[in-house]
PDB file of C-alpha atoms in Angstrom:
ATOM      1  CA  MET A 861       9.302 -91.837  29.948  1.00 56.00           C
ATOM      2  CA  ARG A 862       8.995 -88.173  30.825  1.00 74.00           C
ATOM      3  CA  LEU A 863       5.686 -86.757  31.963  1.00 80.00           C
ATOM      4  CA  HIS A 864       5.234 -84.394  29.022  1.00 78.00           C
ATOM      5  CA  LYS A 865       5.823 -87.218  26.543  1.00 84.00           C
ATOM      6  CA  LEU A 866       3.262 -89.366  28.341  1.00 88.00           C
ATOM      7  CA  LEU A 867       0.810 -86.466  28.250  1.00 88.00           C
ATOM      8  CA  PHE A 868       1.529 -86.027  24.547  1.00 89.00           C
ATOM      9  CA  LEU A 869       0.784 -89.700  23.870  1.00 90.00           C
ATOM     10  CA  ILE A 870      -2.453 -89.411  25.829  1.00 91.00           C
ATOM     11  CA  PHE A 871      -3.306 -86.312  23.821  1.00 90.00           C
ATOM     12  CA  LEU A 872      -2.715 -88.181  20.562  1.00 91.00           C
ATOM     13  CA  VAL A 873      -5.058 -90.988  21.599  1.00 92.00           C
ATOM     14  CA  VAL A 874      -7.701 -88.448  22.603  1.00 89.00           C
ATOM     15  CA  TYR A 875      -7.029 -86.538  19.393  1.00 88.00           C
ATOM     16  CA  PHE A 876      -7.611 -89.692  17.357  1.00 92.00           C
ATOM     17  CA  ILE A 877     -10.951 -90.177  19.121  1.00 90.00           C
ATOM     18  CA  ALA A 878     -11.706 -86.499  18.512  1.00 84.00           C
ATOM     19  CA  GLY A 879     -11.127 -87.028  14.806  1.00 87.00           C
ATOM     20  CA  LEU A 880     -13.667 -89.845  14.856  1.00 91.00           C
ATOM     21  CA  VAL A 881     -16.135 -87.590  16.697  1.00 85.00           C
ATOM     22  CA  LEU A 882     -15.695 -84.846  14.104  1.00 82.00           C
ATOM     23  CA  LEU A 883     -16.110 -87.367  11.305  1.00 89.00           C
ATOM     24  CA  ILE A 884     -19.329 -88.730  12.816  1.00 89.00           C
ATOM     25  CA  THR A 885     -20.707 -85.280  13.711  1.00 81.00           C
ATOM     26  CA  GLY A 886     -20.004 -83.938  10.245  1.00 81.00           C
ATOM     27  CA  SER A 887     -21.524 -87.011   8.602  1.00 88.00           C
ATOM     28  CA  VAL A 888     -24.726 -86.755  10.655  1.00 85.00           C
ATOM     29  CA  ALA A 889     -25.059 -83.031   9.934  1.00 78.00           C
ATOM     30  CA  HIS A 890     -24.364 -83.636   6.242  1.00 83.00           C
ATOM     31  CA  ARG A 891     -26.984 -86.371   6.032  1.00 86.00           C
ATOM     32  CA  GLN A 892     -29.643 -84.319   7.808  1.00 80.00           C
ATOM     33  CA  ALA A 893     -28.897 -81.136   5.853  1.00 78.00           C
ATOM     34  CA  SER A 894     -29.039 -83.055   2.573  1.00 84.00           C
ATOM     35  CA  LYS A 895     -32.723 -83.717   3.212  1.00 85.00           C
ATOM     36  CA  TYR A 896     -33.456 -80.004   2.750  1.00 84.00           C
ATOM     37  CA  ALA A 897     -30.572 -78.841   0.556  1.00 83.00           C
ATOM     38  CA  GLU A 898     -32.725 -77.792  -2.411  1.00 83.00           C
ATOM     39  CA  ILE A 899     -34.915 -75.443  -0.391  1.00 83.00           C
ATOM     40  CA  THR A 900     -32.501 -74.242   2.312  1.00 78.00           C
ATOM     41  CA  GLY A 901     -29.209 -74.100   0.403  1.00 76.00           C
ATOM     42  CA  SER A 902     -25.900 -75.857   0.822  1.00 72.00           C
ATOM     43  CA  SER A 903     -24.328 -73.826   3.636  1.00 70.00           C
ATOM     44  CA  ILE A 904     -24.655 -76.553   6.250  1.00 69.00           C
ATOM     45  CA  ILE A 905     -23.566 -79.210   3.773  1.00 76.00           C
ATOM     46  CA  SER A 906     -20.428 -77.212   2.975  1.00 76.00           C
ATOM     47  CA  GLY A 907     -19.701 -76.730   6.670  1.00 73.00           C
ATOM     48  CA  ALA A 908     -20.300 -80.405   7.360  1.00 78.00           C
ATOM     49  CA  GLY A 909     -17.992 -81.350   4.500  1.00 84.00           C
ATOM     50  CA  PHE A 910     -15.291 -79.143   5.994  1.00 80.00           C
ATOM     51  CA  VAL A 911     -15.706 -80.826   9.399  1.00 79.00           C
ATOM     52  CA  ILE A 912     -15.576 -84.285   7.793  1.00 87.00           C
ATOM     53  CA  ALA A 913     -12.347 -83.369   5.994  1.00 88.00           C
ATOM     54  CA  ILE A 914     -10.838 -82.026   9.222  1.00 84.00           C
ATOM     55  CA  GLY A 915     -11.885 -85.213  11.028  1.00 87.00           C
ATOM     56  CA  VAL A 916     -10.154 -87.435   8.479  1.00 92.00           C
ATOM     57  CA  PHE A 917      -7.066 -85.219   8.558  1.00 89.00           C
ATOM     58  CA  ILE A 918      -6.965 -85.405  12.369  1.00 89.00           C
ATOM     59  CA  ILE A 919      -7.207 -89.208  12.348  1.00 92.00           C
ATOM     60  CA  VAL A 920      -4.289 -89.490   9.931  1.00 93.00           C
ATOM     61  CA  LEU A 921      -2.323 -86.817  11.766  1.00 91.00           C
ATOM     62  CA  SER A 922      -2.795 -88.424  15.187  1.00 92.00           C
ATOM     63  CA  ILE A 923      -1.491 -91.741  13.847  1.00 93.00           C
ATOM     64  CA  LEU A 924       1.485 -89.901  12.376  1.00 91.00           C
ATOM     65  CA  GLY A 925       2.147 -88.236  15.724  1.00 90.00           C
ATOM     66  CA  LEU A 926       1.898 -91.531  17.604  1.00 91.00           C
ATOM     67  CA  VAL A 927       4.431 -93.184  15.319  1.00 92.00           C
ATOM     68  CA  GLY A 928       6.749 -90.194  15.589  1.00 88.00           C
ATOM     69  CA  ALA A 929       6.529 -90.024  19.385  1.00 88.00           C
ATOM     70  CA  ILE A 930       6.854 -93.758  20.038  1.00 89.00           C
ATOM     71  CA  GLN A 931       9.722 -94.256  17.586  1.00 88.00           C
ATOM     72  CA  ASN A 932      11.355 -90.890  18.381  1.00 85.00           C
ATOM     73  CA  ARG A 933      11.170 -89.801  14.741  1.00 87.00           C
ATOM     74  CA  LEU A 934      12.027 -86.116  14.587  1.00 86.00           C
ATOM     75  CA  GLN A 935      10.852 -85.622  11.011  1.00 88.00           C
ATOM     76  CA  LEU A 936       7.436 -87.124  11.707  1.00 89.00           C
ATOM     77  CA  LEU A 937       7.013 -84.897  14.742  1.00 89.00           C
ATOM     78  CA  GLN A 938       8.003 -81.865  12.684  1.00 91.00           C
ATOM     79  CA  ILE A 939       5.414 -82.804  10.063  1.00 91.00           C
ATOM     80  CA  PHE A 940       2.860 -83.286  12.848  1.00 91.00           C
ATOM     81  CA  ILE A 941       3.548 -79.848  14.316  1.00 92.00           C
ATOM     82  CA  GLY A 942       3.418 -78.135  10.931  1.00 92.00           C
ATOM     83  CA  SER A 943       0.189 -79.893   9.965  1.00 91.00           C
ATOM     84  CA  LEU A 944      -1.383 -79.143  13.338  1.00 90.00           C
ATOM     85  CA  CYS A 945      -0.589 -75.451  12.863  1.00 91.00           C
ATOM     86  CA  VAL A 946      -2.362 -75.576   9.494  1.00 90.00           C
ATOM     87  CA  ILE A 947      -5.450 -77.202  11.038  1.00 86.00           C
ATOM     88  CA  ILE A 948      -5.574 -74.630  13.837  1.00 86.00           C
ATOM     89  CA  LEU A 949      -5.290 -71.810  11.312  1.00 86.00           C
ATOM     90  CA  LEU A 950      -8.031 -73.267   9.099  1.00 82.00           C
ATOM     91  CA  GLN A 951     -10.367 -73.711  12.055  1.00 79.00           C
ATOM     92  CA  LEU A 952      -9.728 -70.147  13.186  1.00 80.00           C
ATOM     93  CA  ILE A 953     -10.436 -68.779   9.701  1.00 78.00           C
ATOM     94  CA  ALA A 954     -13.582 -70.910   9.401  1.00 73.00           C
ATOM     95  CA  ALA A 955     -14.843 -69.659  12.775  1.00 71.00           C
ATOM     96  CA  ILE A 956     -14.261 -66.013  11.826  1.00 72.00           C
ATOM     97  CA  VAL A 957     -15.890 -66.403   8.407  1.00 68.00           C
ATOM     98  CA  GLY A 958     -18.832 -68.298   9.878  1.00 64.00           C
ATOM     99  CA  PHE A 959     -19.412 -65.623  12.513  1.00 65.00           C
ATOM    100  CA  THR A 960     -19.197 -62.693  10.094  1.00 64.00           C
ATOM    101  CA  LEU A 961     -21.469 -64.308   7.485  1.00 59.00           C
ATOM    102  CA  ARG A 962     -24.106 -65.528   9.926  1.00 62.00           C
ATOM    103  CA  GLY A 963     -26.502 -62.655   9.217  1.00 62.00           C
ATOM    104  CA  LYS A 964     -26.049 -63.055   5.476  1.00 64.00           C
ATOM    105  CA  ALA A 965     -26.752 -66.772   5.730  1.00 67.00           C
ATOM    106  CA  ASP A 966     -30.003 -65.960   7.519  1.00 69.00           C
ATOM    107  CA  SER A 967     -31.258 -63.762   4.673  1.00 74.00           C
ATOM    108  CA  GLN A 968     -30.086 -66.297   2.097  1.00 79.00           C
ATOM    109  CA  LEU A 969     -32.101 -68.995   3.859  1.00 82.00           C
ATOM    110  CA  ARG A 970     -35.311 -66.988   3.503  1.00 85.00           C
ATOM    111  CA  GLN A 971     -34.467 -66.144  -0.103  1.00 88.00           C
ATOM    112  CA  ARG A 972     -33.768 -69.782  -0.927  1.00 89.00           C
ATOM    113  CA  LEU A 973     -37.087 -70.867   0.570  1.00 91.00           C
ATOM    114  CA  THR A 974     -38.912 -68.184  -1.415  1.00 91.00           C
ATOM    115  CA  GLU A 975     -37.224 -69.096  -4.698  1.00 91.00           C
ATOM    116  CA  SER A 976     -37.962 -72.788  -4.247  1.00 92.00           C
ATOM    117  CA  MET A 977     -41.724 -72.411  -3.774  1.00 93.00           C
ATOM    118  CA  PRO A 978     -42.644 -71.880  -7.476  1.00 92.00           C
ATOM    119  CA  LYS A 979     -40.531 -74.923  -8.361  1.00 92.00           C
ATOM    120  CA  TYR A 980     -42.869 -77.069  -6.283  1.00 92.00           C
ATOM    121  CA  PHE A 981     -45.543 -76.818  -8.960  1.00 88.00           C
ATOM    122  CA  GLN A 982     -43.006 -77.232 -11.753  1.00 88.00           C
ATOM    123  CA  ASN A 983     -42.638 -80.861 -10.674  1.00 82.00           C
ATOM    124  CA  ASP A 984     -39.116 -80.417  -9.354  1.00 89.00           C
ATOM    125  CA  ARG A 985     -38.940 -83.742  -7.545  1.00 91.00           C
ATOM    126  CA  ASN A 986     -36.339 -82.733  -4.968  1.00 92.00           C
ATOM    127  CA  VAL A 987     -38.141 -79.504  -4.106  1.00 93.00           C
ATOM    128  CA  VAL A 988     -41.482 -81.307  -3.784  1.00 94.00           C
ATOM    129  CA  GLU A 989     -40.039 -83.992  -1.520  1.00 94.00           C
ATOM    130  CA  GLU A 990     -38.192 -81.507   0.689  1.00 93.00           C
ATOM    131  CA  TRP A 991     -41.117 -79.104   1.100  1.00 95.00           C
ATOM    132  CA  ASP A 992     -43.456 -81.998   1.850  1.00 95.00           C
ATOM    133  CA  ARG A 993     -40.979 -83.426   4.348  1.00 93.00           C
ATOM    134  CA  LEU A 994     -40.474 -80.054   6.035  1.00 91.00           C
ATOM    135  CA  GLN A 995     -44.175 -79.200   6.250  1.00 93.00           C
ATOM    136  CA  GLN A 996     -45.245 -82.620   7.493  1.00 94.00           C
ATOM    137  CA  LYS A 997     -42.392 -83.005   9.963  1.00 91.00           C
ATOM    138  CA  TRP A 998     -42.883 -79.610  11.606  1.00 91.00           C
ATOM    139  CA  SER A 999     -46.632 -79.165  10.959  1.00 93.00           C
ATOM    140  CA  CYS A1000     -46.015 -75.892   9.145  1.00 94.00           C
ATOM    141  CA  CYS A1001     -47.040 -74.340   5.847  1.00 94.00           C
ATOM    142  CA  GLY A1002     -45.225 -71.926   3.549  1.00 94.00           C
ATOM    143  CA  ILE A1003     -42.557 -69.553   4.804  1.00 93.00           C
ATOM    144  CA  ASN A1004     -44.586 -67.364   7.143  1.00 93.00           C
ATOM    145  CA  GLY A1005     -47.925 -69.092   6.668  1.00 93.00           C
ATOM    146  CA  PRO A1006     -50.260 -70.779   4.138  1.00 93.00           C
ATOM    147  CA  SER A1007     -50.852 -67.542   2.212  1.00 93.00           C
ATOM    148  CA  ASP A1008     -47.248 -67.634   0.958  1.00 93.00           C
ATOM    149  CA  TRP A1009     -48.188 -70.369  -1.501  1.00 94.00           C
ATOM    150  CA  ASN A1010     -50.825 -68.090  -3.033  1.00 91.00           C
ATOM    151  CA  THR A1011     -48.650 -64.984  -3.186  1.00 92.00           C
ATOM    152  CA  THR A1012     -45.281 -66.536  -4.052  1.00 90.00           C
ATOM    153  CA  ALA A1013     -46.126 -69.688  -5.991  1.00 87.00           C
ATOM    154  CA  LYS A1014     -49.500 -68.418  -7.294  1.00 89.00           C
ATOM    155  CA  MET A1015     -51.067 -71.725  -6.274  1.00 90.00           C
ATOM    156  CA  ALA A1016     -53.068 -73.124  -3.404  1.00 91.00           C
ATOM    157  CA  PRO A1017     -51.032 -74.728  -0.610  1.00 93.00           C
ATOM    158  CA  PRO A1018     -50.109 -78.377  -1.268  1.00 93.00           C
ATOM    159  CA  THR A1019     -51.675 -81.214   0.694  1.00 93.00           C
ATOM    160  CA  SER A1020     -48.544 -81.487   2.833  1.00 95.00           C
ATOM    161  CA  CYS A1021     -49.808 -78.328   4.548  1.00 95.00           C
ATOM    162  CA  CYS A1022     -52.503 -80.475   6.157  1.00 93.00           C
ATOM    163  CA  LEU A1023     -52.337 -83.173   8.801  1.00 89.00           C
ATOM    164  CA  ASN A1024     -51.436 -86.530   7.224  1.00 90.00           C
ATOM    165  CA  ASN A1025     -51.665 -84.900   3.779  1.00 91.00           C
ATOM    166  CA  VAL A1026     -55.464 -84.787   4.001  1.00 90.00           C
ATOM    167  CA  CYS A1027     -56.922 -81.389   3.100  1.00 89.00           C
ATOM    168  CA  THR A1028     -60.680 -81.779   3.421  1.00 88.00           C
ATOM    169  CA  PRO A1029     -62.800 -78.767   4.438  1.00 87.00           C
ATOM    170  CA  LEU A1030     -63.852 -78.631   8.058  1.00 81.00           C
ATOM    171  CA  PRO A1031     -67.538 -79.634   8.352  1.00 80.00           C
ATOM    172  CA  THR A1032     -68.397 -76.694  10.588  1.00 80.00           C
ATOM    173  CA  THR A1033     -66.744 -73.859   8.666  1.00 77.00           C
ATOM    174  CA  GLY A1034     -65.831 -75.328   5.289  1.00 75.00           C
ATOM    175  CA  VAL A1035     -62.299 -73.956   5.731  1.00 83.00           C
ATOM    176  CA  LEU A1036     -59.355 -76.084   4.681  1.00 87.00           C
ATOM    177  CA  PRO A1037     -57.327 -77.130   7.759  1.00 89.00           C
ATOM    178  CA  TYR A1038     -53.922 -75.800   6.738  1.00 93.00           C
ATOM    179  CA  PHE A1039     -51.172 -75.553   9.320  1.00 94.00           C
ATOM    180  CA  ASN A1040     -51.099 -71.963  10.558  1.00 91.00           C
ATOM    181  CA  GLN A1041     -47.404 -71.697  11.400  1.00 92.00           C
ATOM    182  CA  GLY A1042     -44.876 -70.881   8.703  1.00 93.00           C
ATOM    183  CA  CYS A1043     -41.869 -73.124   8.115  1.00 91.00           C
ATOM    184  CA  TYR A1044     -39.210 -70.427   8.185  1.00 90.00           C
ATOM    185  CA  GLN A1045     -38.771 -70.556  11.944  1.00 87.00           C
ATOM    186  CA  TYR A1046     -38.299 -74.330  11.826  1.00 84.00           C
ATOM    187  CA  ALA A1047     -35.900 -74.218   8.875  1.00 80.00           C
ATOM    188  CA  HIS A1048     -34.044 -71.427  10.667  1.00 80.00           C
ATOM    189  CA  ALA A1049     -33.854 -73.495  13.866  1.00 79.00           C
ATOM    190  CA  LEU A1050     -32.634 -76.522  11.900  1.00 73.00           C
ATOM    191  CA  PHE A1051     -30.017 -74.416  10.137  1.00 72.00           C
ATOM    192  CA  TYR A1052     -28.620 -72.875  13.304  1.00 73.00           C
ATOM    193  CA  ARG A1053     -28.832 -76.052  15.352  1.00 70.00           C
ATOM    194  CA  TYR A1054     -26.404 -77.842  13.073  1.00 66.00           C
ATOM    195  CA  SER A1055     -24.350 -74.701  12.510  1.00 66.00           C
ATOM    196  CA  ALA A1056     -23.974 -74.251  16.261  1.00 68.00           C
ATOM    197  CA  ALA A1057     -23.115 -77.923  16.735  1.00 67.00           C
ATOM    198  CA  LEU A1058     -20.435 -77.822  14.050  1.00 64.00           C
ATOM    199  CA  GLY A1059     -19.064 -74.528  15.324  1.00 68.00           C
ATOM    200  CA  GLY A1060     -19.053 -75.638  18.952  1.00 71.00           C
ATOM    201  CA  VAL A1061     -17.241 -78.881  18.217  1.00 70.00           C
ATOM    202  CA  SER A1062     -14.647 -77.090  16.084  1.00 69.00           C
ATOM    203  CA  LEU A1063     -14.094 -74.401  18.726  1.00 74.00           C
ATOM    204  CA  PHE A1064     -13.611 -77.001  21.466  1.00 77.00           C
ATOM    205  CA  PHE A1065     -10.996 -78.863  19.452  1.00 76.00           C
ATOM    206  CA  PHE A1066      -9.285 -75.586  18.612  1.00 80.00           C
ATOM    207  CA  PHE A1067      -8.304 -75.103  22.268  1.00 82.00           C
ATOM    208  CA  VAL A1068      -7.437 -78.783  22.704  1.00 83.00           C
ATOM    209  CA  GLU A1069      -5.127 -78.558  19.704  1.00 86.00           C
ATOM    210  CA  ILE A1070      -3.300 -75.592  21.206  1.00 90.00           C
ATOM    211  CA  ILE A1071      -2.426 -77.770  24.209  1.00 88.00           C
ATOM    212  CA  GLY A1072      -1.357 -80.604  21.914  1.00 88.00           C
ATOM    213  CA  LEU A1073       0.815 -78.237  19.907  1.00 89.00           C
ATOM    214  CA  ILE A1074       2.615 -77.078  23.039  1.00 91.00           C
ATOM    215  CA  LEU A1075       3.231 -80.673  24.152  1.00 88.00           C
ATOM    216  CA  ALA A1076       4.477 -81.635  20.681  1.00 89.00           C
ATOM    217  CA  VAL A1077       6.969 -78.764  20.652  1.00 90.00           C
ATOM    218  CA  ILE A1078       8.285 -79.778  24.090  1.00 89.00           C
ATOM    219  CA  VAL A1079       8.693 -83.420  23.018  1.00 88.00           C
ATOM    220  CA  LEU A1080      10.430 -82.367  19.805  1.00 85.00           C
ATOM    221  CA  ARG A1081      12.782 -80.085  21.726  1.00 87.00           C
ATOM    222  CA  ASP A1082      13.743 -82.907  24.082  1.00 84.00           C
ATOM    223  CA  LEU A1083      14.404 -85.283  21.196  1.00 80.00           C
ATOM    224  CA  LYS A1084      16.605 -82.705  19.504  1.00 80.00           C
ATOM    225  CA  ASN A1085      18.548 -82.230  22.715  1.00 79.00           C
ATOM    226  CA  ASN A1086      19.049 -85.992  23.044  1.00 74.00           C
ATOM    227  CA  TYR A1087      19.725 -86.930  19.436  1.00 62.00           C
ATOM    228  CA  GLY A1088      20.665 -83.685  17.734  1.00 51.00           C
ATOM    229  CA  SER A1089      18.630 -81.662  15.269  1.00 45.00           C
ATOM    230  CA  VAL A1090      17.682 -83.034  11.862  1.00 42.00           C
TER     231      VAL A1090
END
């Protein structure tokens, strides 16, 4: 067995594992983002769905490549190379679009948070649960602070703005102990943490796939030289 074919087989095994990693990473990001989808939007969910789809495609494609390489099937290797080119192109387009729309996504996040606040007091169950989860988890209140509930939702801050959902006036001052920090910075950090993770994983595999593509072309060329073109 020639060295480049051995390297190609090793790449396919690693590529299969990479597909599993993408599938798991996308699933985790999708699950976490779903907890705040109503108030932060579906950008991360869409990105996670894309990564999950790519992961599944990679798993299937790596198996196809393994069969083609082991059994010296020219047609399977040609399909592998063509499909790999499509994946590389899609990842490149996704990276460019994600980079160019990053600023827009930031403003949309703030807008989505603002639009969801009045729905809290309209008994929108998902909005209530997500705002309560966000405010309790990060000890924050409103977008920039507790006053946002008064100005945006025209209501007093909910009890989730207080520690353990208990909003009793302080005995010394009579002031309600709302969390002082707004939730935007935490929602923003959550948004970009998963966006960066998804983008970083995709970018890493982009360069790995270039190497795999080169190896696949070399293996295909050798098979054509040995058995003739199909």
